[in-house]
XYZ file of C-alpha atoms in Angstrom:
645
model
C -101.812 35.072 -147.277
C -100.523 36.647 -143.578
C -103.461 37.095 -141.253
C -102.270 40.254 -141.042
C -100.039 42.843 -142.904
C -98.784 46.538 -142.541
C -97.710 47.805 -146.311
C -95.309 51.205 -146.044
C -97.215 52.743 -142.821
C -96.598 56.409 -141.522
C -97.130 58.175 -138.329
C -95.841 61.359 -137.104
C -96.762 63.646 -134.799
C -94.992 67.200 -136.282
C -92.015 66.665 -137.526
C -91.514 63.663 -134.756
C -91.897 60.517 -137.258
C -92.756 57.509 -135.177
C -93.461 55.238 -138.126
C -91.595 55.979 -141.416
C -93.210 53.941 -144.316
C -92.504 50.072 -141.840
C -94.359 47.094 -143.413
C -95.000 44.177 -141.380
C -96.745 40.923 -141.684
C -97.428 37.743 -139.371
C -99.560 34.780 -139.211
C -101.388 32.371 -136.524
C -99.259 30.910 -134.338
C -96.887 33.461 -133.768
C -96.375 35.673 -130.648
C -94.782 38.511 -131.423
C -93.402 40.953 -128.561
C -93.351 44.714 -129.972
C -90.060 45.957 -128.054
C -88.662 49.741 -128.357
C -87.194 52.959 -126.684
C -90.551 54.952 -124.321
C -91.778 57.078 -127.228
C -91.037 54.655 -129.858
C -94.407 54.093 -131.233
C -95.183 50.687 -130.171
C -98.960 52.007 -128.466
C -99.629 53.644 -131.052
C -98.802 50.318 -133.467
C -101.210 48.239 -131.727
C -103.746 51.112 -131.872
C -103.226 51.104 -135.473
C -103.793 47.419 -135.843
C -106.960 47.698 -133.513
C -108.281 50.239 -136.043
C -108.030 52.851 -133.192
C -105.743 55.014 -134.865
C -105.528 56.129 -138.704
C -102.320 56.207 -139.952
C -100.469 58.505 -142.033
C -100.176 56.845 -144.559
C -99.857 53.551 -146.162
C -102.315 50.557 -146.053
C -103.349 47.917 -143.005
C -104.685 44.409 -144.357
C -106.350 41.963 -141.772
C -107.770 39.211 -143.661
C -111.111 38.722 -144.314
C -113.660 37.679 -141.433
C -110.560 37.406 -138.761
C -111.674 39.074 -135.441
C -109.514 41.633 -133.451
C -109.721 41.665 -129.607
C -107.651 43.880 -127.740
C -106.823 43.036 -123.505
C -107.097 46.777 -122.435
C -104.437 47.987 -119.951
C -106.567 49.054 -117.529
C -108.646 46.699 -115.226
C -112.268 46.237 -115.216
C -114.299 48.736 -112.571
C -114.810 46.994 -109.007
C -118.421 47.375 -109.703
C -121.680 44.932 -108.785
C -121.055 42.843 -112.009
C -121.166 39.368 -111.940
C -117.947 37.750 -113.627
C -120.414 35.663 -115.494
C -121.641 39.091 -116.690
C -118.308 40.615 -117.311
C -117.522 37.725 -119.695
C -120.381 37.813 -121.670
C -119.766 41.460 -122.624
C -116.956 39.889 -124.630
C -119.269 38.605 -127.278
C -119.809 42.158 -127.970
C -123.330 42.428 -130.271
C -124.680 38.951 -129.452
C -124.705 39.797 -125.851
C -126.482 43.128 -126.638
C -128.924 40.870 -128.832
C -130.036 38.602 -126.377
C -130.209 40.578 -123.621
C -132.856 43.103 -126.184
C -134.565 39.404 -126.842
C -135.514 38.452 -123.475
C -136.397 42.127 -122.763
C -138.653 41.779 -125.432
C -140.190 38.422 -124.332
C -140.727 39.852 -120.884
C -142.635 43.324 -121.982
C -146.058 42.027 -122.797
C -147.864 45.397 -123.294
C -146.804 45.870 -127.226
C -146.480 43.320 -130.014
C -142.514 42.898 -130.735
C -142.853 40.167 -133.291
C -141.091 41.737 -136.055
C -138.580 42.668 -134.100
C -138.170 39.649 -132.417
C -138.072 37.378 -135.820
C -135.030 40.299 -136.947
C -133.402 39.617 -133.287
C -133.717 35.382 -133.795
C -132.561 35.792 -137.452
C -129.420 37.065 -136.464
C -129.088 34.930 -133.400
C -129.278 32.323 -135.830
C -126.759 33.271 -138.338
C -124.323 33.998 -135.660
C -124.756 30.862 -133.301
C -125.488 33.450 -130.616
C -128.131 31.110 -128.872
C -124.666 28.766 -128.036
C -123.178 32.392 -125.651
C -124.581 31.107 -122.214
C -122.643 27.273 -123.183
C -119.612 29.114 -124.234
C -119.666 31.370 -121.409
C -119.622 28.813 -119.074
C -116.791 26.775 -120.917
C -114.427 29.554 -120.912
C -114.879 30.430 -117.161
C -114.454 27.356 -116.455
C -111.252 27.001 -118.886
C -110.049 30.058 -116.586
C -111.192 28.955 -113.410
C -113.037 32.137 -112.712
C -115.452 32.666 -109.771
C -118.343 32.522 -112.040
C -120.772 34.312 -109.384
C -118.690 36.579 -107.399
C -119.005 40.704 -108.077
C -116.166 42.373 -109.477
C -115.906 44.253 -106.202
C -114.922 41.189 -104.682
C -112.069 39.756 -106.626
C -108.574 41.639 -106.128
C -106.840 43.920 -109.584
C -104.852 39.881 -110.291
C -108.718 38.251 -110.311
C -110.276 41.048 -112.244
C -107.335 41.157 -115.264
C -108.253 37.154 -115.149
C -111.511 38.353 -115.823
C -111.244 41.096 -118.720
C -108.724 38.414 -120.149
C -111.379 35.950 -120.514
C -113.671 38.500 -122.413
C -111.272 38.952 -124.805
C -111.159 35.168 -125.528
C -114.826 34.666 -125.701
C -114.816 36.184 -129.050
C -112.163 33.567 -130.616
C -109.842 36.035 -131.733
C -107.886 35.471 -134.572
C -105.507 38.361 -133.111
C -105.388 39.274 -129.610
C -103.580 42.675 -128.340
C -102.045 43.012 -125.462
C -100.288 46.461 -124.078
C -98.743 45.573 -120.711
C -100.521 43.024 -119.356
C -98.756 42.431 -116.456
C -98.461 45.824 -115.104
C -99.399 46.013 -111.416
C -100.039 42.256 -111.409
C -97.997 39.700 -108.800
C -95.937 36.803 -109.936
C -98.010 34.039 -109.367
C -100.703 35.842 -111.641
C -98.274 37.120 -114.354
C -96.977 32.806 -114.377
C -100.476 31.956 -114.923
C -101.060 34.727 -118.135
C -97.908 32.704 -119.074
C -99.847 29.808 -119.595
C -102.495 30.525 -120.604
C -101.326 33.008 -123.561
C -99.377 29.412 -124.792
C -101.852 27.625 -125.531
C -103.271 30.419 -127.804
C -103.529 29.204 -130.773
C -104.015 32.754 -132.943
C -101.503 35.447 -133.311
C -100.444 37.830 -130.449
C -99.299 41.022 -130.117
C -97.730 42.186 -127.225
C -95.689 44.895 -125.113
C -94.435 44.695 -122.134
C -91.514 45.870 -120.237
C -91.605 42.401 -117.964
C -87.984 40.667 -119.607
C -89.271 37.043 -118.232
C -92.348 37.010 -119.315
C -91.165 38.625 -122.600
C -88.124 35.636 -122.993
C -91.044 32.886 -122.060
C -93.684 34.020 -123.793
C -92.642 35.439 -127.871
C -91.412 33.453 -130.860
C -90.690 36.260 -132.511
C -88.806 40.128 -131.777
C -89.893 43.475 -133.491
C -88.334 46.478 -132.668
C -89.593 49.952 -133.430
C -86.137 51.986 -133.439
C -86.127 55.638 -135.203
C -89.682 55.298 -136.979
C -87.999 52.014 -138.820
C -89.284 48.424 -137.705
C -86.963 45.296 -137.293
C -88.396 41.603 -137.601
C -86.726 38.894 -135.649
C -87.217 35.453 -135.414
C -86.124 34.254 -132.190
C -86.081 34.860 -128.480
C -85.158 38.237 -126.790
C -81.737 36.589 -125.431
C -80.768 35.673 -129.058
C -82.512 39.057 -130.477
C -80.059 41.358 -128.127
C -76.856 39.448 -129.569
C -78.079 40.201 -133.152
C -78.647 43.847 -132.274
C -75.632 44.272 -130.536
C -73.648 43.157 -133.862
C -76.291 45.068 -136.283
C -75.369 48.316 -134.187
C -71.679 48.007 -134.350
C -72.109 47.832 -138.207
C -74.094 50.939 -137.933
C -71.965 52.583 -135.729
C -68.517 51.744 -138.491
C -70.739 52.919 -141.616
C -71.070 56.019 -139.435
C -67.769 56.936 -139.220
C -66.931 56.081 -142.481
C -69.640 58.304 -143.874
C -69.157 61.355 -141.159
C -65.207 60.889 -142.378
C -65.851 61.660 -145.947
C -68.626 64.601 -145.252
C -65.633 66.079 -143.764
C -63.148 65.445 -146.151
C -65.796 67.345 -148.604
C -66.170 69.997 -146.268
C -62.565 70.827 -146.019
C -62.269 70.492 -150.248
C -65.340 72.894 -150.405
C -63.679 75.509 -147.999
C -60.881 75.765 -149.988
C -62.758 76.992 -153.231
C -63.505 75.663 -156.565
C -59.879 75.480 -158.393
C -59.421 74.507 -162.172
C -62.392 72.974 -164.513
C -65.310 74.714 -162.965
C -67.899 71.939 -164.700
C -66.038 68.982 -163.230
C -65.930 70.297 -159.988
C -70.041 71.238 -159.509
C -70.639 67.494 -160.101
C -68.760 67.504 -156.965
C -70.793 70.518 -155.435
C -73.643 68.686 -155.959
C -72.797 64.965 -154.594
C -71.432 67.503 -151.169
C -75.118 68.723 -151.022
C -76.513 65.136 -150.970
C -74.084 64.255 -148.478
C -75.124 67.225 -146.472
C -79.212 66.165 -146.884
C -78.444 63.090 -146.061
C -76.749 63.717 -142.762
C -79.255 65.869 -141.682
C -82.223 63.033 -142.263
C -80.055 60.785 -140.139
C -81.789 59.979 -137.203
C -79.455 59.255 -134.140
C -79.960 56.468 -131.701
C -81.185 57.993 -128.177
C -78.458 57.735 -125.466
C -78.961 55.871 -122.367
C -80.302 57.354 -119.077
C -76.555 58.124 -116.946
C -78.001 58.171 -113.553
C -75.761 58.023 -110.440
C -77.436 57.512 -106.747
C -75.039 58.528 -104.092
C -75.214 58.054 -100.705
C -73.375 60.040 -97.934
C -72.441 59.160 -94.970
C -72.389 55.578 -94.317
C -75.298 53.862 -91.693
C -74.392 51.832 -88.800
C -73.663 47.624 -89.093
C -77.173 47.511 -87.933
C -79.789 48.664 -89.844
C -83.061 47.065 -88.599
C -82.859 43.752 -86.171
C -86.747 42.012 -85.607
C -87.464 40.219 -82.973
C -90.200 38.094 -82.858
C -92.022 40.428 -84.404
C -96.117 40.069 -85.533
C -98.744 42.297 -86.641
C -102.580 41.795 -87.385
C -105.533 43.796 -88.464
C -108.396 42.916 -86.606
C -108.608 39.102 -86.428
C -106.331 38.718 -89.722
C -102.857 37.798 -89.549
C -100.686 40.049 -91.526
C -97.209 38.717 -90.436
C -96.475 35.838 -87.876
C -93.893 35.915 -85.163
C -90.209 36.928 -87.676
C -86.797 37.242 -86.338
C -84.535 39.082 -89.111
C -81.614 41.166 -88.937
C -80.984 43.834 -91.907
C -77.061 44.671 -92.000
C -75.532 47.456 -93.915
C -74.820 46.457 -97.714
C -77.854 43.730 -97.721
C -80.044 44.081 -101.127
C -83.112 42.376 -100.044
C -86.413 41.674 -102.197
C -89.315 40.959 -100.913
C -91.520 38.646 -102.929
C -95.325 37.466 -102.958
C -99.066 37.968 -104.045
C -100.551 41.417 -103.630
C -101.769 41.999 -100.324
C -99.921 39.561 -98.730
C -98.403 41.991 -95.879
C -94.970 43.179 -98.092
C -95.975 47.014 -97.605
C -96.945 46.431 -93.831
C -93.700 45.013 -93.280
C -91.227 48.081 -94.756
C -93.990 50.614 -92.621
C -92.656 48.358 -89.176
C -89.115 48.245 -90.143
C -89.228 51.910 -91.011
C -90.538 52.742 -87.801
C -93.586 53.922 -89.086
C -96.106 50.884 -87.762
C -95.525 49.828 -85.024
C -96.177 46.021 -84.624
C -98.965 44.236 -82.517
C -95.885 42.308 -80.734
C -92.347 42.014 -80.769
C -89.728 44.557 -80.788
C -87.974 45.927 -83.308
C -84.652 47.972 -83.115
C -83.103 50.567 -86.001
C -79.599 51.144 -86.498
C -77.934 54.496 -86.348
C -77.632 57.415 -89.116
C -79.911 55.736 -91.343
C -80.730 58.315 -94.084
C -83.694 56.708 -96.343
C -85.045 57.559 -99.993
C -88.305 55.959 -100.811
C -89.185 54.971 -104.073
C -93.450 54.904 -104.571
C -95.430 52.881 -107.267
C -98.146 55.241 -107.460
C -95.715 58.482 -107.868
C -97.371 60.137 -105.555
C -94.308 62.418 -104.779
C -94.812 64.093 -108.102
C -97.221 66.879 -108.405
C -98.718 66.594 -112.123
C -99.606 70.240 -112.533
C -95.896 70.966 -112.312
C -93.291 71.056 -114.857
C -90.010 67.742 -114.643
C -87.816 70.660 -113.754
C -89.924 72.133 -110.819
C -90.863 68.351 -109.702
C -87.017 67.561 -109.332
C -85.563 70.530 -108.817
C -88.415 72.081 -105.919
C -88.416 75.424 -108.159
C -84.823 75.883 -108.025
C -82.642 76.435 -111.378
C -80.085 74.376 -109.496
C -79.224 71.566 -107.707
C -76.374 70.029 -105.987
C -74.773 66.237 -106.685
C -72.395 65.063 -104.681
C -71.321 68.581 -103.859
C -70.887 70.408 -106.794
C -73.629 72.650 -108.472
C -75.725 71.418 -111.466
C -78.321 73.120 -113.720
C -81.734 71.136 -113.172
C -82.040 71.483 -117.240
C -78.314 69.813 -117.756
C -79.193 67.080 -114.784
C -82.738 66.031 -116.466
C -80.829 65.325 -119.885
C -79.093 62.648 -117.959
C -82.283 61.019 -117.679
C -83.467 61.687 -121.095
C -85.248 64.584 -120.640
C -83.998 67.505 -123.583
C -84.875 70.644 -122.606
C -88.397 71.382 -124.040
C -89.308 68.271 -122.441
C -87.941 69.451 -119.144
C -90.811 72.032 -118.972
C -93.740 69.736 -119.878
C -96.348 68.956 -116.973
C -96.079 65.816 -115.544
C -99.907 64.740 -116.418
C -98.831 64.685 -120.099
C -95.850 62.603 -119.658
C -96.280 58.502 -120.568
C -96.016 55.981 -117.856
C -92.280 55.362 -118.089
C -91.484 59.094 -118.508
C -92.386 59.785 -115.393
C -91.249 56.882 -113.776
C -88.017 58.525 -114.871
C -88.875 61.663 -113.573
C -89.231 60.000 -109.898
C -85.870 58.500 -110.149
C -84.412 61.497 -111.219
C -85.962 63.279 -108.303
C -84.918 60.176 -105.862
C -81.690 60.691 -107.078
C -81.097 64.521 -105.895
C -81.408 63.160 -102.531
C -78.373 60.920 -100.966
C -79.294 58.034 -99.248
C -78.086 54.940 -97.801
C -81.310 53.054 -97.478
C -82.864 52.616 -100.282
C -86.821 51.794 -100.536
C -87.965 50.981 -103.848
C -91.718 49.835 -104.345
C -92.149 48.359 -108.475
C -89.465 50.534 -109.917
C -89.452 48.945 -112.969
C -93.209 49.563 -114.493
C -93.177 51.043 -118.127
C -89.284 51.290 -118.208
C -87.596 50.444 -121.308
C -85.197 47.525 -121.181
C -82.165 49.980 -121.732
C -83.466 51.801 -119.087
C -84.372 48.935 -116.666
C -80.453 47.311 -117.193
C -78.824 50.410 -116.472
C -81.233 50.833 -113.247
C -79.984 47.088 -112.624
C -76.573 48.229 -112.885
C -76.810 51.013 -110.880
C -78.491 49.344 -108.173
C -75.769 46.553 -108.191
C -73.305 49.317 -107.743
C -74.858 51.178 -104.521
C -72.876 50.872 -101.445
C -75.966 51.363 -99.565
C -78.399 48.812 -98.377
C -81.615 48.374 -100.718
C -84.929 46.823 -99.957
C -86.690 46.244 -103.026
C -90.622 45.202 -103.889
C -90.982 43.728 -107.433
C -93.089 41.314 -109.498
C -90.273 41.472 -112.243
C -88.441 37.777 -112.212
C -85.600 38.896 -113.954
C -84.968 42.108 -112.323
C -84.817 40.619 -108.689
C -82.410 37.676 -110.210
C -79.892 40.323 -111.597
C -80.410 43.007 -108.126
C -80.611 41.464 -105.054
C -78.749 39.094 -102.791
C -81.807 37.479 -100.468
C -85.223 37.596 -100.635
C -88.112 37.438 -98.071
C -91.335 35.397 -99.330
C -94.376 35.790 -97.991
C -95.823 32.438 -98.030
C -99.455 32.557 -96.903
C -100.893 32.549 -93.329
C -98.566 35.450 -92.605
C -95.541 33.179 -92.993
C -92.564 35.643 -94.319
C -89.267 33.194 -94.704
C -85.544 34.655 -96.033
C -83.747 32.895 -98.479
C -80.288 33.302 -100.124
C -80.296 34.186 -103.607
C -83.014 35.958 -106.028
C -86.279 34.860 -107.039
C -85.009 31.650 -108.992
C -83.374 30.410 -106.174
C -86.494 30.724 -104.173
C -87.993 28.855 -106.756
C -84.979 26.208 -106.626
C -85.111 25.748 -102.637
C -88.745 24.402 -103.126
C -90.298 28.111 -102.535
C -94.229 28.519 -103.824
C -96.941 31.259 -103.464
C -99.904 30.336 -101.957
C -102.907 29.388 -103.251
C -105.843 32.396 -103.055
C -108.794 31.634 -101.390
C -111.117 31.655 -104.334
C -109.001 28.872 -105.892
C -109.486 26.681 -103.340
C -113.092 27.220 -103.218
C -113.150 26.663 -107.115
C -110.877 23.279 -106.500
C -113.285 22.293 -103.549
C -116.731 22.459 -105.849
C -114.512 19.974 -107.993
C -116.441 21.333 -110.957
C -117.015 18.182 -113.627
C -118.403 18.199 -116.981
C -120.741 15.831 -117.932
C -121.393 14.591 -121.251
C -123.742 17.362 -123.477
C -127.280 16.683 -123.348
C -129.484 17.979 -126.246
C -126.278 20.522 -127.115
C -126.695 21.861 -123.165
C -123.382 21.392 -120.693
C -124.245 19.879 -117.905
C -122.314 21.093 -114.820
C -122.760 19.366 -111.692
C -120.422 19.482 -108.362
C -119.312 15.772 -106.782
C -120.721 15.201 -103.373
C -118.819 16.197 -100.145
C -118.009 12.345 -99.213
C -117.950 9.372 -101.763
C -117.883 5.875 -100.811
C -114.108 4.197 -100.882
C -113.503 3.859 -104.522
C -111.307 0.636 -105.654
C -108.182 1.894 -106.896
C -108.011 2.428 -110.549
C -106.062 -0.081 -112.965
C -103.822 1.339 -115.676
C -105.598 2.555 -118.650
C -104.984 -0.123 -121.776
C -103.890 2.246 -125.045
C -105.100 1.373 -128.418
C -102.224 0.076 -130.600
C -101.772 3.577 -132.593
C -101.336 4.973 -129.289
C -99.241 2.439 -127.332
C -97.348 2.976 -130.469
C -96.920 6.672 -130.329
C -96.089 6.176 -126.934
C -93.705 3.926 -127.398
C -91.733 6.340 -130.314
C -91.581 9.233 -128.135
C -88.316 8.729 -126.479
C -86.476 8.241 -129.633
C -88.385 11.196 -131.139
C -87.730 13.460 -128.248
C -84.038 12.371 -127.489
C -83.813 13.126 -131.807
C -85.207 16.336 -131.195
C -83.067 17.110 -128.436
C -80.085 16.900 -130.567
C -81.065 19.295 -133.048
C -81.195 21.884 -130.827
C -78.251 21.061 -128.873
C -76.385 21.280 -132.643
C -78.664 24.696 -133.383
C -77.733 25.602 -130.159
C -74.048 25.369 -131.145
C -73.981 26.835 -134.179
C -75.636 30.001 -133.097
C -73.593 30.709 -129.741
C -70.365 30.702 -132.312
C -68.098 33.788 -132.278
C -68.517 34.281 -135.955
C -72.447 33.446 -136.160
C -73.920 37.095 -136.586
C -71.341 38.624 -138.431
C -72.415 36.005 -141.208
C -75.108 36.482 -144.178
C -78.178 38.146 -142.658
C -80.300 35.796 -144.138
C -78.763 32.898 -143.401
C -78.536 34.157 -139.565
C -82.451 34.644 -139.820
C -82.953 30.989 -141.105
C -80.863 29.513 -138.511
C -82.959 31.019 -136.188
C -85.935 30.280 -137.053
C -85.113 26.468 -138.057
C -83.873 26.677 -134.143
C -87.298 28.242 -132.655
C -89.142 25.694 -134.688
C -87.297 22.659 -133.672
C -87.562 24.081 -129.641
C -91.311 24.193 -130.465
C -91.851 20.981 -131.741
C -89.993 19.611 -128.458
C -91.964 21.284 -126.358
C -94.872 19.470 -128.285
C -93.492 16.609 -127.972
C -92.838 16.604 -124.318
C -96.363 17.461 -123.645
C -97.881 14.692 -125.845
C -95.328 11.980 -124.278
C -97.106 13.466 -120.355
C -100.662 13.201 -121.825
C -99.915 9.691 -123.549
C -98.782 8.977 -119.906
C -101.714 10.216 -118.199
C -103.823 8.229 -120.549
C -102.077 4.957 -120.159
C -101.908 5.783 -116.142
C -105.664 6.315 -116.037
């Protein structure tokens, strides 16, 4: 039986269907990445697995006992909390139970007995007097900061945090909607890894491509109201779909050719044999109902960024430029020169200076030393995160069009309601406030509005949160097109791979390098992030865990200086192990080849135009066999480690 099943669900808001009778089931082990159009319904899915929403109709099954546990999208309040405290409130009514216990212990004044044998009782039955043990395991599992306030820790430490309170529970299902919104790389790499070695089933969206590609096992798309299960990776997902929507697109036509045949036959009246000819009649009214229940894929976005005149060869040159606030170090002494035509992204943990640096080359800091000069008719369009351009008492139309009815692109005249269906905005929609549009709507209202303006600078701070991934590749497209020069802050991998031509990393210690390429080739020229300061502290306690005493964990931190240790011999494996070790080439080489041959068979012309099913077992024998290498592999290190010492 699945862990968890969806039998002929319903959702609709009006006579908008989001979910139109989908059933869906999946079981541990699988990661499963909820992908769709903004709008499509994949919230409101998860909120309907959570138990938040109702639906329509049909039935939701989890099965018996299995617990639910949802990471919310927002981050935990900077508040006086304790992380220790934070993670505790994961165990939900065994926290609340012990922390009524030892209230009760402490007030002296009444006798609480009764209740305090009730409290124990269920303490008992629910091994709640293990929570401080477990507590401790998982934070330091997660290498939290087990005594710092939440005030302290930066939005990267805090989703760390709320991430471990979801695990405390032991989930059987964990939720996640956007985790990595707002987060940096080196955080979103570490969610990565962490979200492996789950061993339940996940749920997921998120409009991060690399994270998506590394991360699920398995694809389903909400498209229309209907649902689409895929076995796979997103790169072999988007081939599939490509091929099932050129099969749509031919039954189409074919269908939309014969209602029009009919249409023409009906025009011309009912001739000879009126009874044979109503069967007709009636077969042109199905055809009719059935045309009008089709529901048509959305279009894409068709946005076009102009810029006017062209800037000078020059657009910013540095020179030994610095800057510091108060006694810390914000950048170190950088010589750079910014030419017309460069796309540039700058990369690295939040706070590390990347906003400082676009306010000096702007001209609006100006820097504790060094000069800095701009090049001539620069003409810049800024692109802000927190869309604080938009006013959300104000309709899309009067937010792009500045209460005009009409606009002008690239010198000709355009109705602001015509322009804003470009960017997926039909009419009605066009005269909603902004406050009730979702995240990703009105990340497309800002472009649209970015867009009425030419430039040939280009300033574009995390562009890509809560955009779908037709939405983000045209952006990507556009963006490769521009004539203009670009400089470009984003914690999306795959976006800054397909974008830009150089980064600039911000290494730590105010250390801001360029490099050639995108973020992979940063990663390929031996470029890393640097470590935050409460990881260090955490590796410098060199927490240990000693062997359980009486069912208590022992946690105790190595002294500062040890005397000169001799140096460790190799570790002698058991025979089963030396063994194993000893098989795992073979095994992992054997392996190997099966997906090479998978590999094959799958990237064949011919492969998705074959029996559906067959396609879907291929696919899945192919996930499974990459799995079980990537097993492998890690077994083969750890035998390693073992026999290493």
């Amino acid at each position: 039986m699945s862990l968890l099943s969806l039998d002929q669900v319903s959702v609709a808001f009006g006579h908008h269907p989001l979910l139109s009778n989908i059933s869906f089931s999946a079981d541990r082990g699988e990661r499963v990445a909820i992908i769709g159009r903004n709008g499509a319904g994949k919230s409101t899915f998860l909120k309907i697995v959570f138990g938040e929403q109702i639906p329509d109709d049909g039935i939701v099954r989890i099965e018996g006992g299995m617990r639910v546990a949802q990471l919310p999208q927002e981050l935990p309040a900077a508040d006086g909390k304790t992380v220790r405290q934070v993670v505790s409130e994961g165990a939900g009514e065994t926290h609340e139970l012990l922390n009524r216990y030892f209230r009760l212990l402490e007030d002296i004044s009444v006798d609480h007995s009764d209740e305090l044998s009730a409290i124990q009782t269920k303490l008992d039955e629910t091994q709640g007097w293990d929570l401080e043990q477990r507590v401790n395991n998982m934070i330091q599992r997660l290498a939290l900061p087990a005594d710092k306030l939440m005030s302290e820790l930066s939005g990267g430490w805090r989703r760390r945090v709320i991430l471990a309170q979801a695990l405390l529970s032991a989930p059987d299902i964990l939720l996640l909607d956007e985790p990595t919104n707002h987060l940096d790389v080196p955080t979103i790499e570490w969610m990565e890894s962490q979200l492996k070695q789950f061993r339940g089933l996940i749920l997921f969206i998120t409009h991060d491509r690399r994270f998506l590609e590394n991360l699920a096992n398995r694809i389903v798309e909400l498209d229309r109201g209907n649902l689409l299960s895929f076995t796979g990776r997103l790169s072999e997902f988007l081939v599939f779909k490509e091929k099932q929507l050129e099969e749509e697109e031919r039954a189409n036509a074919l269908f939309d050719k014969k209602l029009a045949e009919e249409e023409v036959w009906i025009r011309q009246g009912i001739k000879a044999r009126r009874t044979r000819n109503e069967g007709r009649v009636r077969a042109l009214k199905a055809l009719r109902e059935e045309r009008s229940e089709r529901v048509n894929r959305q279009g894409n976005a068709k946005m076009k960024l102009g810029s006017n005149e062209r800037s000078g060869k020059l657009v910013a040159e540095f020179n030994q430029v610095a800057h510091a606030f108060d006694d810390k170090t914000i950048l170190k002494p950088l010589d750079l020169v910014v030419s017309r035509g460069d796309r540039i992204g700058l990369i690295g943990p939040n706070g590390c200076g990347k906003s400082t640096f676009l306010k000096i080359l702007l001209g609006q800091l100006e820097p504790s030393s060094g000069t800095v000069r701009q090049g001539t008719k620069l003409n810049v369009a800024y692109f802000d995160q927190l869309r604080e351009q938009l006013d959300p008492e104000k309709t899309v139309a009067d937010n792009v069009g500045e209460g005009k009815d009409t606009i002008e692109i690239e010198g000709r005249s355009r109705h602001i309601i015509g322009y804003l269906q470009d960017f997926l905005f039909p009419p009605e929609r066009a005269r909603t406030p902004v406050k009730a549009l979702s995240g990703g709507e009105r990340n497309r209202v800002l472009l649209a509005k970015l867009f009425t303006k030419p430039a040939n600078l280009l300033v574009m701070d995390e562009p890509t949160n809560d955009l779908d991934v037709e939405t983000l590749e045209l952006l990507e497209e556009l963006l490769t097109e521009y004539q203009g020069t670009l400089l470009l802050v984003s914690h999306d991998r795959a976006f800054l791979d397909n974008v830009v031509t150089s980064v600039i990393a911000f290494e730590g210690q105010g250390i801001a390098k360029e490099y050639v390429g995108g973020y992979q080739d940063w990663v390929r020229q031996g470029g890393q992030f640097p470590v935050d300061k409460i990881e260090k502290a955490i590796e410098k306690e060199n927490i240990k865990e000693t062997t359980p005493v009486n069912g208590d964990t022992k946690v105790e931190s190595s002294p500062a200086k040890e005397e000169t240790a001799p140096a460790k011999k190799k570790s002698k494996l058991s025979y089963k192990l030396q063994r194993e070790f000893d098989l795992m080439p073979d095994l992992i080489a054997k392996l190997e080849s099966d997906v090479e041959l998978l590999q094959e068979t799958t990237s064949a012309a011919d492969f998705y135009a074959g029996d559906q099913t067959k396609v879907q077992d291929t696919l899945a024998k192919m996930a499974a066999k990459e799995e079980e290498l990537e097993l492998a592999m890690e077994r083969w290190l750890e035998l390693e480690e073992m026999q290493n010492g």
